[in-house]
Amino acid sequence: MGMRGELLYEGKAKRVYRTEHPDLYLVEFKDDATAFDGLKKGVIAGKGEINAQLSALLFRKLEKEGIATHFVELVGPREMLVKALKILPVEVVVRNIAAGSLSRRLGLAEGTPLRTPVVEFYYKSDELHDPMINEDHIAALDLAGPDEVKEFKARALKINEVLTRLLEPAGLVLVDFKLEFGLHRGRLLLGDEISPDTCRFWDRDTGEKLDKDRFRRDLGGVEEAYASVYERISKVVG
Ligand code: TMP
Ligand code: ASP
């Protein structure tokens, strides 16, 4: 499709282009990977395509479950047409099992189950290294409105339920994940991506990490892990 217009934004893992339609953007998923605020850089061969395809599959599933997303359609192996969003500067993280920064912050061994899902907010700011914030900070800095914050939490928990249920027959445990929301013509939509870059997936039986932690922590088998997640999930999604 010859709809790639002006490059609007280039991030660590994606490029966003205008299209001939003012309401639609084209997202191109890259193989580039960074961690620790870009301090660690690398390439994960095939990642762009896997993350585009997997995100498309999961966005479609979420839409069926009544969660509005920016997804429109795939227009190439790593190219996704989306509704133009003004992304709100809040990252919404949901956790089911302690890992990563939560383990460090609270001194919980990785793998400790959490009694209830935990929703956290982070301020999207590269200069500040995405500090954790709460609803009062969001209001005080006017990062989003009070109704939007309620929606962040409600939708994040619903998405957690849908994804957890979906991953079960794939033999994957959803440890935690990060979401971004944005506004399209005044409507709040789920944006960004849902992929091994933005989720932690562990093998149910072996506990093996099948996500970007393999890259962050130099565990090897990065490409294989991404491919395995895609293969397992695409098999169980009808
Ligand atoms: P954390 O334990 O490092 O705070 O990460 C929580 C979740 O958020 C994990 O699933 C990975 C995801 N995440 C991103 O998508 N982008 C990021 O920049 C970071 C730090 C985490
Ligand atoms: N992508 C982020 C960065 O480059 C962090 C991460 O996913 O670990 O900092």
Tab-separated table of C-alpha atoms and ligand atoms in Angstrom, residues 91 93 95 99-102 104-105 120 122 130 176-178 197-200 216, ligand 1:
chain	number	residue	atom	x	y	z
A	91	GLU	CA	2.436	4.252	30.936
A	93	VAL	CA	1.705	-1.332	34.012
A	95	ARG	CA	1.541	-7.022	37.395
A	99	ALA	CA	9.498	-9.291	38.613
A	100	GLY	CA	11.760	-6.545	37.347
A	101	SER	CA	11.477	-3.144	38.981
A	102	LEU	CA	8.767	-4.271	41.425
A	104	ARG	CA	13.817	-4.526	43.211
A	105	ARG	CA	11.638	-1.814	44.750
A	120	GLU	CA	1.012	1.183	38.361
A	122	TYR	CA	4.682	5.824	35.069
A	130	ASP	CA	9.874	7.280	33.310
A	176	ASP	CA	3.281	-8.217	33.803
A	177	PHE	CA	2.793	-5.827	30.891
A	178	LYS	CA	2.763	-2.167	29.903
A	197	ASP	CA	8.871	-6.081	24.170
A	198	THR	CA	6.108	-4.818	26.441
A	199	CYS	CA	5.036	-7.926	28.367
A	200	ARG	CA	6.750	-10.543	30.488
A	216	ARG	CA	17.944	-7.057	28.730
B	1	TMP	P1	9.539	-3.186	34.951
B	1	TMP	O1	9.464	-4.359	35.880
B	1	TMP	O2	10.897	-2.978	34.366
B	1	TMP	O3	8.984	-1.938	35.585
B	1	TMP	O4	8.606	-3.505	33.704
B	1	TMP	C1	7.232	-3.769	33.860
B	1	TMP	C2	6.626	-4.156	32.522
B	1	TMP	O5	6.661	-3.070	31.625
B	1	TMP	C3	7.330	-5.299	31.814
B	1	TMP	O6	6.340	-6.159	31.266
B	1	TMP	C4	8.107	-4.676	30.715
B	1	TMP	C5	7.340	-3.419	30.414
B	1	TMP	N1	8.192	-2.298	30.057
B	1	TMP	C6	8.025	-1.660	28.837
B	1	TMP	O7	7.173	-2.033	28.042
B	1	TMP	N2	8.829	-0.589	28.556
B	1	TMP	C7	9.785	-0.148	29.404
B	1	TMP	O8	10.480	0.822	29.081
B	1	TMP	C8	9.954	-0.826	30.668
B	1	TMP	C9	10.996	-0.368	31.639
B	1	TMP	C10	9.127	-1.877	30.944
